[in-house]
């Protein structure tokens, strides 16, 4: 994929993590931090009616530039907030998310696709031009290389953000999913190591 001044790729044949949703996946691979999470008919459901992150967090760490690749939907009557975390850590003392990148769809109270960085939430960006429909499945890919974050939906780049103070991925390797005052469902989750190289971008000459 092409980001601003970067060409980014991954090896689809060699995921760091890959599971199709199941009861065993939820029980063995994730820790429920907040909200209600359960498996039914090929989907892992998350339900959290409160104005806070209802999260499941991976038990495994992946210390690298990563991308979380998954299929998800908003479950009606909910209308918002499919959220995903990567290169994160969890603060067990406060039982809250620590340093992490977080991306969301139909989030930020105004149905935006966005990216933010916890725990300060001073780095954030939102785009109101894409709105997901409830009960429709979307293929979502979210990740970062050297702090250059992105979200792709159904193969289209919808937003990117460059963090001037990138997360140290050698010390922050958790990923997870979040329902924020919402109900969502997730299936077939993969994590990929990302590779990249610099690509100078120029305009083709359009006139003389």
C-alpha positions as protocol buffer text, in pm:
chain_id: "A"
residue {
  index: 1
  type: UNK
  ca { x: 0 y: 0 z: 0 }
}
residue {
  index: 2
  type: UNK
  ca { x: 115 y: 354 z: -65 }
}
residue {
  index: 3
  type: UNK
  ca { x: 125 y: 602 z: 222 }
}
residue {
  index: 4
  type: UNK
  ca { x: 268 y: 950 z: 216 }
}
residue {
  index: 5
  type: UNK
  ca { x: 635 y: 903 z: 119 }
}
residue {
  index: 6
  type: UNK
  ca { x: 623 y: 532 z: 206 }
}
residue {
  index: 7
  type: UNK
  ca { x: 556 y: 203 z: 33 }
}
residue {
  index: 8
  type: UNK
  ca { x: 425 y: -45 z: 292 }
}
residue {
  index: 9
  type: UNK
  ca { x: 376 y: -419 z: 251 }
}
residue {
  index: 10
  type: UNK
  ca { x: 333 y: -744 z: 440 }
}
residue {
  index: 11
  type: UNK
  ca { x: 358 y: -1116 z: 369 }
}
residue {
  index: 12
  type: UNK
  ca { x: 1 y: -1252 z: 359 }
}
residue {
  index: 13
  type: UNK
  ca { x: 131 y: -1610 z: 378 }
}
residue {
  index: 14
  type: UNK
  ca { x: 305 y: -1553 z: 711 }
}
residue {
  index: 15
  type: UNK
  ca { x: 80 y: -1386 z: 968 }
}
residue {
  index: 16
  type: UNK
  ca { x: 209 y: -1341 z: 1320 }
}
residue {
  index: 17
  type: UNK
  ca { x: -139 y: -1435 z: 1436 }
}
residue {
  index: 18
  type: UNK
  ca { x: -442 y: -1575 z: 1254 }
}
residue {
  index: 19
  type: UNK
  ca { x: -765 y: -1715 z: 1391 }
}
residue {
  index: 20
  type: UNK
  ca { x: -1119 y: -1761 z: 1270 }
}
residue {
  index: 21
  type: UNK
  ca { x: -1359 y: -1656 z: 1544 }
}
residue {
  index: 22
  type: UNK
  ca { x: -1446 y: -1929 z: 1793 }
}
residue {
  index: 23
  type: UNK
  ca { x: -1519 y: -1978 z: 2160 }
}
residue {
  index: 24
  type: UNK
  ca { x: -1166 y: -2115 z: 2205 }
}
residue {
  index: 25
  type: UNK
  ca { x: -1015 y: -1809 z: 2035 }
}
residue {
  index: 26
  type: UNK
  ca { x: -1193 y: -1572 z: 2272 }
}
residue {
  index: 27
  type: UNK
  ca { x: -1106 y: -1780 z: 2579 }
}
residue {
  index: 28
  type: UNK
  ca { x: -746 y: -1867 z: 2495 }
}
residue {
  index: 29
  type: UNK
  ca { x: -617 y: -1566 z: 2301 }
}
residue {
  index: 30
  type: UNK
  ca { x: -783 y: -1265 z: 2468 }
}
residue {
  index: 31
  type: UNK
  ca { x: -847 y: -1120 z: 2810 }
}
residue {
  index: 32
  type: UNK
  ca { x: -1179 y: -946 z: 2865 }
}
residue {
  index: 33
  type: UNK
  ca { x: -1109 y: -611 z: 3033 }
}
residue {
  index: 34
  type: UNK
  ca { x: -1447 y: -440 z: 3015 }
}
residue {
  index: 35
  type: UNK
  ca { x: -1788 y: -508 z: 2866 }
}
residue {
  index: 36
  type: UNK
  ca { x: -1954 y: -837 z: 2775 }
}
residue {
  index: 37
  type: UNK
  ca { x: -1790 y: -1059 z: 2512 }
}
residue {
  index: 38
  type: UNK
  ca { x: -1914 y: -1392 z: 2378 }
}
residue {
  index: 39
  type: UNK
  ca { x: -1902 y: -1620 z: 2074 }
}
residue {
  index: 40
  type: UNK
  ca { x: -2205 y: -1713 z: 1862 }
}
residue {
  index: 41
  type: UNK
  ca { x: -2252 y: -1844 z: 1507 }
}
residue {
  index: 42
  type: UNK
  ca { x: -1909 y: -1754 z: 1370 }
}
residue {
  index: 43
  type: UNK
  ca { x: -1873 y: -1415 z: 1537 }
}
residue {
  index: 44
  type: UNK
  ca { x: -1722 y: -1280 z: 1858 }
}
residue {
  index: 45
  type: UNK
  ca { x: -1964 y: -1022 z: 1994 }
}
residue {
  index: 46
  type: UNK
  ca { x: -1876 y: -728 z: 2216 }
}
residue {
  index: 47
  type: UNK
  ca { x: -2139 y: -532 z: 2407 }
}
residue {
  index: 48
  type: UNK
  ca { x: -2075 y: -227 z: 2622 }
}
residue {
  index: 49
  type: UNK
  ca { x: -2355 y: 22 z: 2694 }
}
residue {
  index: 50
  type: UNK
  ca { x: -2129 y: 259 z: 2890 }
}
residue {
  index: 51
  type: UNK
  ca { x: -1934 y: 564 z: 2779 }
}
residue {
  index: 52
  type: UNK
  ca { x: -1597 y: 391 z: 2818 }
}
residue {
  index: 53
  type: UNK
  ca { x: -1383 y: 139 z: 2630 }
}
residue {
  index: 54
  type: UNK
  ca { x: -1525 y: -215 z: 2657 }
}
residue {
  index: 55
  type: UNK
  ca { x: -1217 y: -410 z: 2557 }
}
residue {
  index: 56
  type: UNK
  ca { x: -1068 y: -746 z: 2487 }
}
residue {
  index: 57
  type: UNK
  ca { x: -688 y: -745 z: 2475 }
}
residue {
  index: 58
  type: UNK
  ca { x: -457 y: -1005 z: 2326 }
}
residue {
  index: 59
  type: UNK
  ca { x: -265 y: -1235 z: 2557 }
}
residue {
  index: 60
  type: UNK
  ca { x: 19 y: -1247 z: 2306 }
}
residue {
  index: 61
  type: UNK
  ca { x: 262 y: -962 z: 2236 }
}
residue {
  index: 62
  type: UNK
  ca { x: 386 y: -874 z: 1887 }
}
residue {
  index: 63
  type: UNK
  ca { x: 682 y: -640 z: 1916 }
}
residue {
  index: 64
  type: UNK
  ca { x: 707 y: -491 z: 1568 }
}
residue {
  index: 65
  type: UNK
  ca { x: 546 y: -250 z: 1326 }
}
residue {
  index: 66
  type: UNK
  ca { x: 215 y: -429 z: 1287 }
}
residue {
  index: 67
  type: UNK
  ca { x: -120 y: -432 z: 1112 }
}
residue {
  index: 68
  type: UNK
  ca { x: -440 y: -580 z: 1256 }
}
residue {
  index: 69
  type: UNK
  ca { x: -651 y: -727 z: 975 }
}
residue {
  index: 70
  type: UNK
  ca { x: -1007 y: -830 z: 1059 }
}
residue {
  index: 71
  type: UNK
  ca { x: -1370 y: -847 z: 953 }
}
residue {
  index: 72
  type: UNK
  ca { x: -1626 y: -669 z: 1168 }
}
residue {
  index: 73
  type: UNK
  ca { x: -1971 y: -518 z: 1183 }
}
residue {
  index: 74
  type: UNK
  ca { x: -2173 y: -286 z: 1402 }
}
residue {
  index: 75
  type: UNK
  ca { x: -2464 y: -482 z: 1548 }
}
residue {
  index: 76
  type: UNK
  ca { x: -2799 y: -303 z: 1546 }
}
residue {
  index: 77
  type: UNK
  ca { x: -2956 y: -127 z: 1728 }
}
residue {
  index: 78
  type: UNK
  ca { x: -2604 y: 9 z: 1780 }
}
residue {
  index: 79
  type: UNK
  ca { x: -2491 y: 256 z: 1513 }
}
residue {
  index: 80
  type: UNK
  ca { x: -2129 y: 336 z: 1599 }
}
residue {
  index: 81
  type: UNK
  ca { x: -1781 y: 250 z: 1723 }
}
residue {
  index: 82
  type: UNK
  ca { x: -1587 y: -45 z: 1590 }
}
residue {
  index: 83
  type: UNK
  ca { x: -1249 y: 21 z: 1754 }
}
residue {
  index: 84
  type: UNK
  ca { x: -915 y: -158 z: 1732 }
}
residue {
  index: 85
  type: UNK
  ca { x: -592 y: -114 z: 1930 }
}
residue {
  index: 86
  type: UNK
  ca { x: -236 y: -204 z: 1831 }
}
residue {
  index: 87
  type: UNK
  ca { x: 119 y: -162 z: 1964 }
}
residue {
  index: 88
  type: UNK
  ca { x: -43 y: -118 z: 2303 }
}
residue {
  index: 89
  type: UNK
  ca { x: 2 y: -203 z: 2667 }
}
residue {
  index: 90
  type: UNK
  ca { x: -241 y: -238 z: 2957 }
}
residue {
  index: 91
  type: UNK
  ca { x: -198 y: -69 z: 3294 }
}
residue {
  index: 92
  type: UNK
  ca { x: -294 y: -335 z: 3547 }
}
residue {
  index: 93
  type: UNK
  ca { x: -276 y: -89 z: 3837 }
}
residue {
  index: 94
  type: UNK
  ca { x: -544 y: 140 z: 3696 }
}
residue {
  index: 95
  type: UNK
  ca { x: -705 y: -130 z: 3480 }
}
residue {
  index: 96
  type: UNK
  ca { x: -697 y: 104 z: 3181 }
}
residue {
  index: 97
  type: UNK
  ca { x: -528 y: 113 z: 2845 }
}
residue {
  index: 98
  type: UNK
  ca { x: -177 y: 254 z: 2857 }
}
residue {
  index: 99
  type: UNK
  ca { x: 28 y: 355 z: 2553 }
}
residue {
  index: 100
  type: UNK
  ca { x: -138 y: 242 z: 2229 }
}
residue {
  index: 101
  type: UNK
  ca { x: -264 y: 343 z: 1889 }
}
residue {
  index: 102
  type: UNK
  ca { x: -640 y: 317 z: 1850 }
}
residue {
  index: 103
  type: UNK
  ca { x: -847 y: 341 z: 1533 }
}
residue {
  index: 104
  type: UNK
  ca { x: -1223 y: 363 z: 1513 }
}
residue {
  index: 105
  type: UNK
  ca { x: -1508 y: 356 z: 1263 }
}
residue {
  index: 106
  type: UNK
  ca { x: -1824 y: 559 z: 1322 }
}
residue {
  index: 107
  type: UNK
  ca { x: -1655 y: 698 z: 1632 }
}
residue {
  index: 108
  type: UNK
  ca { x: -1578 y: 1024 z: 1808 }
}
residue {
  index: 109
  type: UNK
  ca { x: -1947 y: 1104 z: 1861 }
}
residue {
  index: 110
  type: UNK
  ca { x: -1981 y: 1224 z: 1499 }
}
residue {
  index: 111
  type: UNK
  ca { x: -1955 y: 904 z: 1294 }
}
residue {
  index: 112
  type: UNK
  ca { x: -1592 y: 957 z: 1200 }
}
residue {
  index: 113
  type: UNK
  ca { x: -1312 y: 725 z: 1098 }
}
residue {
  index: 114
  type: UNK
  ca { x: -1020 y: 824 z: 1315 }
}
residue {
  index: 115
  type: UNK
  ca { x: -694 y: 744 z: 1488 }
}
residue {
  index: 116
  type: UNK
  ca { x: -578 y: 843 z: 1834 }
}
residue {
  index: 117
  type: UNK
  ca { x: -292 y: 769 z: 2071 }
}
residue {
  index: 118
  type: UNK
  ca { x: -352 y: 679 z: 2434 }
}
residue {
  index: 119
  type: UNK
  ca { x: -325 y: 751 z: 2718 }
}
residue {
  index: 120
  type: UNK
  ca { x: -299 y: 1129 z: 2669 }
}
residue {
  index: 121
  type: UNK
  ca { x: -523 y: 1140 z: 2358 }
}
residue {
  index: 122
  type: UNK
  ca { x: -351 y: 1457 z: 2242 }
}
residue {
  index: 123
  type: UNK
  ca { x: -265 y: 1304 z: 1905 }
}
residue {
  index: 124
  type: UNK
  ca { x: -583 y: 1240 z: 1707 }
}
residue {
  index: 125
  type: UNK
  ca { x: -734 y: 1277 z: 1364 }
}
residue {
  index: 126
  type: UNK
  ca { x: -1085 y: 1220 z: 1229 }
}
residue {
  index: 127
  type: UNK
  ca { x: -1253 y: 1199 z: 892 }
}
residue {
  index: 128
  type: UNK
  ca { x: -1635 y: 1229 z: 860 }
}
residue {
  index: 129
  type: UNK
  ca { x: -1646 y: 1123 z: 493 }
}
residue {
  index: 130
  type: UNK
  ca { x: -1697 y: 749 z: 554 }
}
residue {
  index: 131
  type: UNK
  ca { x: -1995 y: 616 z: 749 }
}
residue {
  index: 132
  type: UNK
  ca { x: -2042 y: 246 z: 816 }
}
residue {
  index: 133
  type: UNK
  ca { x: -2387 y: 87 z: 805 }
}
residue {
  index: 134
  type: UNK
  ca { x: -2509 y: -126 z: 1095 }
}
residue {
  index: 135
  type: UNK
  ca { x: -2513 y: -504 z: 1032 }
}
residue {
  index: 136
  type: UNK
  ca { x: -2291 y: -473 z: 724 }
}
residue {
  index: 137
  type: UNK
  ca { x: -1956 y: -653 z: 730 }
}
residue {
  index: 138
  type: UNK
  ca { x: -1638 y: -456 z: 662 }
}
residue {
  index: 139
  type: UNK
  ca { x: -1281 y: -567 z: 604 }
}
residue {
  index: 140
  type: UNK
  ca { x: -1068 y: -341 z: 823 }
}
residue {
  index: 141
  type: UNK
  ca { x: -690 y: -307 z: 826 }
}
residue {
  index: 142
  type: UNK
  ca { x: -526 y: -75 z: 1078 }
}
residue {
  index: 143
  type: UNK
  ca { x: -161 y: -41 z: 1169 }
}
residue {
  index: 144
  type: UNK
  ca { x: 152 y: 170 z: 1159 }
}
residue {
  index: 145
  type: UNK
  ca { x: 516 y: 184 z: 1055 }
}
residue {
  index: 146
  type: UNK
  ca { x: 752 y: 411 z: 1249 }
}
residue {
  index: 147
  type: UNK
  ca { x: 449 y: 596 z: 1386 }
}
residue {
  index: 148
  type: UNK
  ca { x: 286 y: 643 z: 1043 }
}
residue {
  index: 149
  type: UNK
  ca { x: -65 y: 515 z: 1117 }
}
residue {
  index: 150
  type: UNK
  ca { x: -335 y: 420 z: 869 }
}
residue {
  index: 151
  type: UNK
  ca { x: -681 y: 269 z: 835 }
}
residue {
  index: 152
  type: UNK
  ca { x: -804 y: 83 z: 527 }
}
residue {
  index: 153
  type: UNK
  ca { x: -1164 y: -27 z: 479 }
}
residue {
  index: 154
  type: UNK
  ca { x: -1251 y: -280 z: 210 }
}
residue {
  index: 155
  type: UNK
  ca { x: -916 y: -219 z: 43 }
}
residue {
  index: 156
  type: UNK
  ca { x: -937 y: 162 z: 37 }
}
residue {
  index: 157
  type: UNK
  ca { x: -712 y: 392 z: 240 }
}
residue {
  index: 158
  type: UNK
  ca { x: -946 y: 620 z: 435 }
}
residue {
  index: 159
  type: UNK
  ca { x: -711 y: 800 z: 675 }
}
residue {
  index: 160
  type: UNK
  ca { x: -344 y: 826 z: 773 }
}
residue {
  index: 161
  type: UNK
  ca { x: -159 y: 1008 z: 1050 }
}
residue {
  index: 162
  type: UNK
  ca { x: 209 y: 1060 z: 1129 }
}
residue {
  index: 163
  type: UNK
  ca { x: 304 y: 1052 z: 1496 }
}
residue {
  index: 164
  type: UNK
  ca { x: 604 y: 1282 z: 1565 }
}
residue {
  index: 165
  type: UNK
  ca { x: 681 y: 1072 z: 1875 }
}
residue {
  index: 166
  type: UNK
  ca { x: 625 y: 711 z: 1764 }
}
residue {
  index: 167
  type: UNK
  ca { x: 544 y: 434 z: 2009 }
}
residue {
  index: 168
  type: UNK
  ca { x: 841 y: 211 z: 2086 }
}
residue {
  index: 169
  type: UNK
  ca { x: 717 y: -108 z: 1923 }
}
residue {
  index: 170
  type: UNK
  ca { x: 993 y: -313 z: 2087 }
}
residue {
  index: 171
  type: UNK
  ca { x: 817 y: -262 z: 2422 }
}
residue {
  index: 172
  type: UNK
  ca { x: 450 y: -232 z: 2323 }
}
residue {
  index: 173
  type: UNK
  ca { x: 301 y: -532 z: 2145 }
}
residue {
  index: 174
  type: UNK
  ca { x: -61 y: -590 z: 2247 }
}
residue {
  index: 175
  type: UNK
  ca { x: -363 y: -558 z: 2018 }
}
residue {
  index: 176
  type: UNK
  ca { x: -730 y: -568 z: 2095 }
}
residue {
  index: 177
  type: UNK
  ca { x: -1083 y: -465 z: 2013 }
}
residue {
  index: 178
  type: UNK
  ca { x: -1318 y: -219 z: 2175 }
}
residue {
  index: 179
  type: UNK
  ca { x: -1690 y: -148 z: 2193 }
}
residue {
  index: 180
  type: UNK
  ca { x: -1743 y: 209 z: 2311 }
}
residue {
  index: 181
  type: UNK
  ca { x: -2107 y: 253 z: 2414 }
}
residue {
  index: 182
  type: UNK
  ca { x: -2172 y: 15 z: 2126 }
}
residue {
  index: 183
  type: UNK
  ca { x: -2227 y: -345 z: 2019 }
}
residue {
  index: 184
  type: UNK
  ca { x: -1998 y: -498 z: 1759 }
}
residue {
  index: 185
  type: UNK
  ca { x: -1903 y: -837 z: 1614 }
}
residue {
  index: 186
  type: UNK
  ca { x: -1566 y: -960 z: 1485 }
}
residue {
  index: 187
  type: UNK
  ca { x: -1443 y: -1260 z: 1290 }
}
residue {
  index: 188
  type: UNK
  ca { x: -1121 y: -1387 z: 1123 }
}
residue {
  index: 189
  type: UNK
  ca { x: -848 y: -1180 z: 1287 }
}
residue {
  index: 190
  type: UNK
  ca { x: -490 y: -1162 z: 1162 }
}
residue {
  index: 191
  type: UNK
  ca { x: -182 y: -969 z: 1268 }
}
residue {
  index: 192
  type: UNK
  ca { x: 96 y: -901 z: 1017 }
}
residue {
  index: 193
  type: UNK
  ca { x: 445 y: -762 z: 1049 }
}
residue {
  index: 194
  type: UNK
  ca { x: 477 y: -456 z: 826 }
}
residue {
  index: 195
  type: UNK
  ca { x: 772 y: -369 z: 604 }
}
residue {
  index: 196
  type: UNK
  ca { x: 834 y: -38 z: 434 }
}
residue {
  index: 197
  type: UNK
  ca { x: 1067 y: 176 z: 229 }
}
residue {
  index: 198
  type: UNK
  ca { x: 1079 y: 544 z: 155 }
}
residue {
  index: 199
  type: UNK
  ca { x: 921 y: 656 z: -172 }
}
residue {
  index: 200
  type: UNK
  ca { x: 968 y: 1011 z: -290 }
}
residue {
  index: 201
  type: UNK
  ca { x: 641 y: 1150 z: -421 }
}
residue {
  index: 202
  type: UNK
  ca { x: 625 y: 1397 z: -706 }
}
residue {
  index: 203
  type: UNK
  ca { x: 354 y: 1533 z: -930 }
}
residue {
  index: 204
  type: UNK
  ca { x: 364 y: 1443 z: -1299 }
}
residue {
  index: 205
  type: UNK
  ca { x: 398 y: 1757 z: -1512 }
}
residue {
  index: 206
  type: UNK
  ca { x: 49 y: 1855 z: -1623 }
}
residue {
  index: 207
  type: UNK
  ca { x: 135 y: 2158 z: -1838 }
}
residue {
  index: 208
  type: UNK
  ca { x: 429 y: 2341 z: -1992 }
}
